[in-house]
Short mmCIF file of C-alpha atoms and ligand atoms in Angstrom, two decimals:
data_model
loop_
_atom_site.label_atom_id
_atom_site.label_comp_id
_atom_site.label_asym_id
_atom_site.label_seq_id
_atom_site.Cartn_x
_atom_site.Cartn_y
_atom_site.Cartn_z
CA UNK O 29 0.00 0.00 0.00
CA UNK O 30 1.26 3.49 -0.79
CA UNK O 31 0.01 6.40 1.29
CA UNK O 32 -2.30 7.59 -1.50
CA UNK O 33 -4.90 5.43 0.24
CA UNK O 34 -4.78 5.53 4.04
CA UNK O 35 -6.32 2.71 6.05
CA UNK O 36 -7.43 3.41 9.58
CA UNK O 37 -9.19 0.99 11.82
CA UNK O 38 -11.23 2.18 14.77
CA UNK O 39 -12.98 -0.68 16.53
CA UNK O 40 -15.19 -2.26 13.83
CA UNK O 41 -14.94 0.64 11.39
CA UNK O 42 -12.39 0.65 8.58
CA UNK O 43 -11.81 4.09 7.08
CA UNK O 44 -10.28 4.39 3.62
CA UNK O 45 -9.01 7.91 3.01
CA UNK O 46 -8.20 9.14 -0.49
CA UNK O 47 -4.96 10.94 0.20
CA UNK O 48 -3.49 12.59 -2.84
CA UNK O 49 -4.36 16.21 -2.07
CA UNK O 50 -1.87 17.75 -4.53
CA UNK O 51 -3.86 16.11 -7.35
CA UNK O 52 -7.28 16.60 -5.77
CA UNK O 53 -7.31 12.93 -4.81
CA UNK O 54 -7.57 11.89 -8.49
CA UNK O 55 -7.65 8.11 -8.63
CA UNK O 56 -4.86 6.16 -10.30
CA UNK O 57 -4.83 2.49 -11.22
CA UNK O 58 -2.70 1.79 -8.16
CA UNK O 59 -5.26 3.52 -5.92
CA UNK O 60 -8.16 1.58 -7.44
CA UNK O 61 -6.25 -1.66 -6.88
CA UNK O 62 -5.61 -0.73 -3.23
CA UNK O 63 -9.24 0.21 -2.68
CA UNK O 64 -10.46 -3.03 -4.28
CA UNK O 65 -8.10 -5.06 -2.13
CA UNK O 66 -9.08 -3.23 1.08
CA UNK O 67 -12.80 -3.65 0.39
CA UNK O 68 -12.49 -7.37 -0.37
CA UNK O 69 -10.40 -7.88 2.78
CA UNK O 70 -12.87 -5.90 4.90
CA UNK O 71 -15.73 -7.98 3.58
CA UNK O 72 -14.00 -11.17 4.74
CA UNK O 73 -12.82 -9.81 8.12
CA UNK O 74 -15.24 -10.71 10.92
CA UNK O 75 -13.80 -7.91 13.06
CA UNK O 76 -14.95 -5.23 10.61
CA UNK O 77 -18.58 -4.08 10.69
CA UNK O 78 -18.53 -1.21 8.20
CA UNK O 79 -16.28 0.69 5.78
CA UNK O 80 -16.05 4.46 5.47
CA UNK O 81 -14.66 6.13 2.33
CA UNK O 82 -13.59 9.78 2.57
CA UNK O 83 -11.25 12.28 0.97
CA UNK O 84 -9.68 15.47 2.29
CA UNK O 85 -11.46 18.26 4.14
CA UNK O 86 -11.74 20.29 0.90
CA UNK O 87 -11.99 17.62 -1.81
CA UNK O 88 -13.47 14.15 -2.06
CA UNK O 89 -11.94 13.24 -5.41
CA UNK O 90 -11.47 14.75 -8.88
CA UNK O 91 -12.31 11.32 -10.30
CA UNK O 92 -10.14 9.29 -12.61
CA UNK O 93 -6.58 10.53 -12.84
CA UNK O 94 -6.66 11.91 -16.36
CA UNK O 95 -2.93 11.47 -17.02
CA UNK O 96 -3.14 7.85 -15.88
CA UNK O 97 -6.25 7.43 -18.01
CA UNK O 98 -4.49 8.63 -21.17
CA UNK O 99 -1.40 6.63 -20.48
CA UNK O 100 -3.18 3.35 -19.72
CA UNK O 101 -6.91 3.57 -20.45
CA UNK O 102 -9.00 0.78 -18.95
CA UNK O 103 -9.61 -1.57 -21.86
CA UNK O 104 -11.62 -4.36 -20.33
CA UNK O 105 -13.60 -5.39 -17.31
CA UNK O 106 -10.32 -6.77 -16.02
CA UNK O 107 -8.87 -3.39 -15.05
CA UNK O 108 -8.30 -1.85 -11.61
CA UNK O 109 -11.23 0.58 -11.83
CA UNK O 110 -13.65 -2.28 -12.57
CA UNK O 111 -12.11 -4.38 -9.80
CA UNK O 112 -12.73 -1.53 -7.37
CA UNK O 113 -16.31 -0.90 -8.45
CA UNK O 114 -17.15 -4.61 -8.41
CA UNK O 115 -15.64 -4.92 -4.91
CA UNK O 116 -17.89 -2.02 -3.87
CA UNK O 117 -20.93 -3.63 -5.48
CA UNK O 118 -20.15 -7.00 -3.89
CA UNK O 119 -19.43 -5.67 -0.41
CA UNK O 120 -21.92 -7.25 1.98
CA UNK O 121 -21.12 -4.82 4.78
CA UNK O 122 -22.38 -1.24 4.96
CA UNK O 123 -20.22 1.23 3.05
CA UNK O 124 -20.47 4.85 4.16
CA UNK O 125 -19.10 7.89 2.32
CA UNK O 126 -18.19 11.32 3.68
CA UNK O 127 -17.96 13.96 0.97
CA UNK O 128 -16.62 17.51 1.07
CA UNK O 129 -15.61 19.77 -1.82
CA UNK O 130 -15.45 18.32 -5.32
CA UNK O 131 -16.68 14.84 -6.15
CA UNK O 132 -16.19 14.53 -9.91
CA UNK O 133 -16.88 11.66 -12.31
CA UNK O 134 -16.45 8.36 -10.54
CA UNK O 135 -16.27 10.42 -7.34
CA UNK O 136 -20.02 10.94 -7.74
CA UNK O 137 -20.79 7.62 -9.44
CA UNK O 138 -19.31 5.58 -6.61
CA UNK O 139 -21.66 7.27 -4.13
CA UNK O 140 -24.61 5.62 -5.89
CA UNK O 141 -23.26 2.28 -4.62
CA UNK O 142 -22.58 3.31 -1.03
CA UNK O 143 -25.21 2.68 1.60
CA UNK O 144 -25.02 5.89 3.59
CA UNK O 145 -23.67 9.13 2.16
CA UNK O 146 -22.96 12.27 4.22
CA UNK O 147 -22.07 15.37 2.25
CA UNK O 148 -21.20 18.93 3.13
CA UNK O 149 -23.95 21.26 1.94
CA UNK O 150 -21.52 23.06 -0.35
CA UNK O 151 -19.96 19.90 -1.81
CA UNK O 152 -19.75 20.08 -5.62
CA UNK O 153 -20.80 16.91 -7.38
CA UNK O 154 -20.60 16.41 -11.12
CA UNK O 155 -20.46 13.67 -13.74
CA UNK O 156 -18.98 15.51 -16.73
CA UNK O 157 -18.73 12.44 -18.94
CA UNK O 158 -20.39 13.88 -22.03
CA UNK O 159 -18.28 17.03 -21.64
CA UNK O 160 -15.23 14.77 -21.97
CA UNK O 161 -16.66 12.86 -24.94
CA UNK O 162 -17.45 9.91 -22.66
CA UNK O 163 -20.63 8.24 -21.39
CA UNK O 164 -22.07 7.27 -17.99
CA UNK O 165 -20.45 4.46 -16.04
CA UNK O 166 -21.08 1.95 -13.29
CA UNK O 167 -24.83 1.91 -13.41
CA UNK O 168 -25.50 5.64 -13.28
CA UNK O 169 -27.50 5.51 -16.53
CA UNK O 170 -29.86 3.07 -14.78
CA UNK O 171 -29.89 4.40 -11.22
CA UNK O 172 -30.19 8.16 -11.81
CA UNK O 173 -33.26 8.18 -14.10
CA UNK O 174 -34.98 5.80 -11.67
CA UNK O 175 -34.20 8.00 -8.72
CA UNK O 176 -34.63 11.44 -10.24
CA UNK O 177 -36.84 10.91 -13.29
CA UNK O 178 -35.50 11.12 -16.83
CA UNK O 179 -35.58 14.90 -17.19
CA UNK O 180 -33.55 15.68 -14.05
CA UNK O 181 -31.13 12.80 -14.72
CA UNK O 182 -30.67 14.16 -18.26
CA UNK O 183 -29.41 17.47 -16.86
CA UNK O 184 -26.75 15.54 -14.96
CA UNK O 185 -25.84 12.97 -17.62
CA UNK O 186 -26.61 14.60 -20.99
CA UNK O 187 -25.44 18.09 -20.04
CA UNK O 188 -22.96 17.18 -17.30
CA UNK O 189 -24.44 19.77 -14.94
CA UNK O 190 -23.03 19.94 -11.45
CA UNK O 191 -25.04 20.02 -8.23
CA UNK O 192 -24.48 20.74 -4.57
CA UNK O 193 -24.38 18.49 -1.54
CA UNK O 194 -27.62 20.11 -0.45
CA UNK O 195 -29.28 19.12 -3.75
CA UNK O 196 -27.84 15.60 -3.50
CA UNK O 197 -29.52 15.13 -0.13
CA UNK O 198 -32.81 16.68 -1.32
CA UNK O 199 -32.87 14.28 -4.30
CA UNK O 200 -32.06 11.20 -2.23
CA UNK O 201 -28.54 10.73 -3.63
CA UNK O 202 -27.13 11.45 -0.17
CA UNK O 203 -28.45 10.55 3.27
CA UNK O 204 -27.90 14.00 4.77
CA UNK O 205 -26.20 17.30 3.99
CA UNK O 206 -24.18 18.77 6.83
CA UNK O 207 -22.87 22.26 7.54
CA UNK O 208 -19.25 21.42 6.78
CA UNK O 209 -16.93 18.69 5.53
CA UNK O 210 -15.80 18.07 9.12
CA UNK O 211 -19.43 17.63 10.21
CA UNK O 212 -20.06 15.20 7.32
CA UNK O 213 -17.03 13.13 8.33
CA UNK O 214 -18.00 13.18 12.01
CA UNK O 215 -21.52 12.03 11.18
CA UNK O 216 -20.22 9.27 8.86
CA UNK O 217 -17.85 8.06 11.59
CA UNK O 218 -20.57 8.13 14.26
CA UNK O 219 -22.92 6.14 12.02
CA UNK O 220 -20.12 3.74 11.03
CA UNK O 221 -19.30 2.96 14.66
CA UNK O 222 -22.98 2.40 15.40
CA UNK O 223 -22.89 -0.85 13.38
CA UNK O 224 -20.96 -2.60 16.16
CA UNK O 225 -24.12 -2.44 18.27
CA UNK O 226 -26.17 -4.18 15.58
CA UNK O 227 -26.21 -7.81 14.50
CA UNK O 228 -23.75 -8.08 11.60
CA UNK O 229 -25.86 -10.85 10.08
CA UNK O 230 -29.09 -8.86 10.31
CA UNK O 231 -27.40 -5.86 8.67
CA UNK O 232 -25.85 -7.99 5.89
CA UNK O 233 -29.16 -9.73 5.16
CA UNK O 234 -30.97 -6.39 5.10
CA UNK O 235 -28.45 -4.91 2.66
CA UNK O 236 -28.65 -8.00 0.48
CA UNK O 237 -32.44 -7.76 0.38
CA UNK O 238 -32.28 -4.07 -0.58
CA UNK O 239 -29.82 -4.73 -3.40
CA UNK O 240 -31.13 -8.07 -4.71
CA UNK O 241 -34.01 -6.90 -6.95
CA UNK O 242 -31.71 -4.83 -9.19
CA UNK O 243 -28.50 -6.84 -8.96
CA UNK O 244 -28.67 -8.75 -12.25
CA UNK O 245 -29.88 -5.80 -14.29
CA UNK O 246 -27.27 -3.54 -12.73
CA UNK O 247 -24.48 -5.96 -13.66
CA UNK O 248 -25.68 -6.10 -17.25
CA UNK O 249 -25.90 -2.31 -17.49
CA UNK O 250 -22.45 -1.87 -15.94
CA UNK O 251 -20.95 -4.22 -18.52
CA UNK O 252 -22.72 -2.43 -21.35
CA UNK O 253 -21.70 1.02 -20.07
CA UNK O 254 -18.14 -0.25 -19.54
CA UNK O 255 -17.78 -1.48 -23.12
CA UNK O 256 -19.14 1.82 -24.48
CA UNK O 257 -16.99 3.90 -22.13
CA UNK O 258 -13.85 2.02 -23.18
CA UNK O 259 -14.80 2.62 -26.83
CA UNK O 260 -15.52 6.32 -26.24
CA UNK O 261 -12.15 6.76 -24.51
CA UNK O 262 -10.47 6.09 -27.85
CA UNK O 263 -12.64 8.64 -29.68
CA UNK O 264 -10.95 11.81 -31.01
CA UNK O 265 -13.31 13.97 -28.88
CA UNK O 266 -12.34 12.20 -25.65
CA UNK O 267 -8.63 12.17 -26.42
CA UNK O 268 -8.80 15.91 -27.25
CA UNK O 269 -10.77 16.78 -24.08
CA UNK O 270 -8.57 14.72 -21.76
CA UNK O 271 -5.33 15.93 -23.38
CA UNK O 272 -6.73 19.48 -23.18
CA UNK O 273 -7.07 19.16 -19.38
CA UNK O 274 -3.52 17.86 -19.01
CA UNK O 275 -2.05 20.53 -21.28
CA UNK O 276 -4.10 23.49 -20.01
CA UNK O 277 -2.01 26.53 -19.25
N1 COA B 1301 -6.61 13.87 -13.05
C1 COA B 1301 -5.34 14.25 -12.92
N2 COA B 1301 -4.94 15.38 -12.31
C2 COA B 1301 -5.92 16.14 -11.78
C3 COA B 1301 -7.28 15.80 -11.88
C4 COA B 1301 -7.63 14.61 -12.55
N3 COA B 1301 -8.87 14.19 -12.66
N4 COA B 1301 -8.01 16.77 -11.29
C5 COA B 1301 -7.15 17.68 -10.82
N5 COA B 1301 -5.88 17.29 -11.10
C6 COA B 1301 -4.63 18.00 -10.78
C7 COA B 1301 -4.46 19.24 -11.63
O1 COA B 1301 -3.86 18.91 -12.88
C8 COA B 1301 -3.55 20.07 -10.75
O2 COA B 1301 -2.25 19.54 -10.84
P1 COA B 1301 -0.97 20.54 -10.93
O3 COA B 1301 -1.03 21.36 -9.67
O4 COA B 1301 0.20 19.61 -10.99
O5 COA B 1301 -1.18 21.36 -12.17
C9 COA B 1301 -4.06 19.74 -9.35
O6 COA B 1301 -4.73 18.49 -9.44
C10 COA B 1301 -5.03 20.75 -8.80
O7 COA B 1301 -6.12 20.88 -9.71
P2 COA B 1301 -6.83 22.27 -10.06
O8 COA B 1301 -7.67 22.06 -11.28
O9 COA B 1301 -5.80 23.34 -10.11
O10 COA B 1301 -7.74 22.46 -8.77
P3 COA B 1301 -9.10 23.30 -8.65
O11 COA B 1301 -9.38 23.39 -7.19
O12 COA B 1301 -9.02 24.55 -9.45
O13 COA B 1301 -10.23 22.38 -9.36
C11 COA B 1301 -11.38 20.31 -9.82
C12 COA B 1301 -10.55 21.12 -8.80
C13 COA B 1301 -11.57 18.92 -9.27
C14 COA B 1301 -12.75 20.97 -10.00
C15 COA B 1301 -10.65 20.30 -11.19
O14 COA B 1301 -9.29 19.93 -10.96
C16 COA B 1301 -11.22 19.38 -12.21
O15 COA B 1301 -12.25 19.66 -12.81
N6 COA B 1301 -10.55 18.23 -12.47
C17 COA B 1301 -10.90 17.33 -13.52
C18 COA B 1301 -12.04 16.47 -13.07
C19 COA B 1301 -12.53 15.54 -14.15
O16 COA B 1301 -12.82 15.91 -15.25
N7 COA B 1301 -12.65 14.26 -13.75
C20 COA B 1301 -13.25 13.24 -14.56
C21 COA B 1301 -12.24 12.41 -15.21
S1 COA B 1301 -13.04 11.10 -16.12
#
């Protein structure tokens, strides 16, 4: 493990901190691999009741590391980003997220697969896939229209419009919006520690029941989105947009 992902264990709560503040916690292949590994381990560890994912006090994550993306684009379902997202999808224990500042791209998408999400009111969430010549990923094209209705989801996915933590909570994408990033993290930690007072089996069964009805369809959509995303990454528009970010003055 490098220190780009910090692991901290407090009683039954494992906290995974995205810790690359100089690059706004942008996620590299190595970080995805570490996150996948930590989630799979936590799922097997009887001493762990819940997992908390957080970033820095002023930024959750800027999403995929664009330089890493250009250098080694994911080209199949057998890539670190897919391993991470599948580990998140498969995790039988509650996964909690604490979000402050920017949560871009997969930084927002991953929240759709967490169980409890605490955001700062002024957090800035955005899935700018179309703006980068890309398409939605990891089930967002299925989950968001269901949750928000097609017209609101289209603002987020067809225009790439951003939204605040306050809006995320009002729309049901987050559990609660808090006054600050520190408050969001404190709430996420408090909730995470609460799981040690509950039957692990009852919690796991409850989560499984909540997820089961959509599981098969979600997997199919994720595979379909993944294949299209990988194809779009090679498009001239995506290469130009991603290179443009790296080479901006
Ligand atoms: N990949 C790689 N590097 C990134 C990054 C990303 N996704 N996002 C930010 N960084 C780097 C910047 O290049 C910069 O590095 P430098 O100091 O070496 O030049 C550093 O992080 C700080 O970023 P900056 O843009 O100056 O910070 P900001 O506070 O003005 O803006 C963001 C923060 C997150 C809003 C902005 O960086 C951003 O939009 N990033 C791209 C997000 C994105 O499109 N993600 C989806 C990828 S699929």
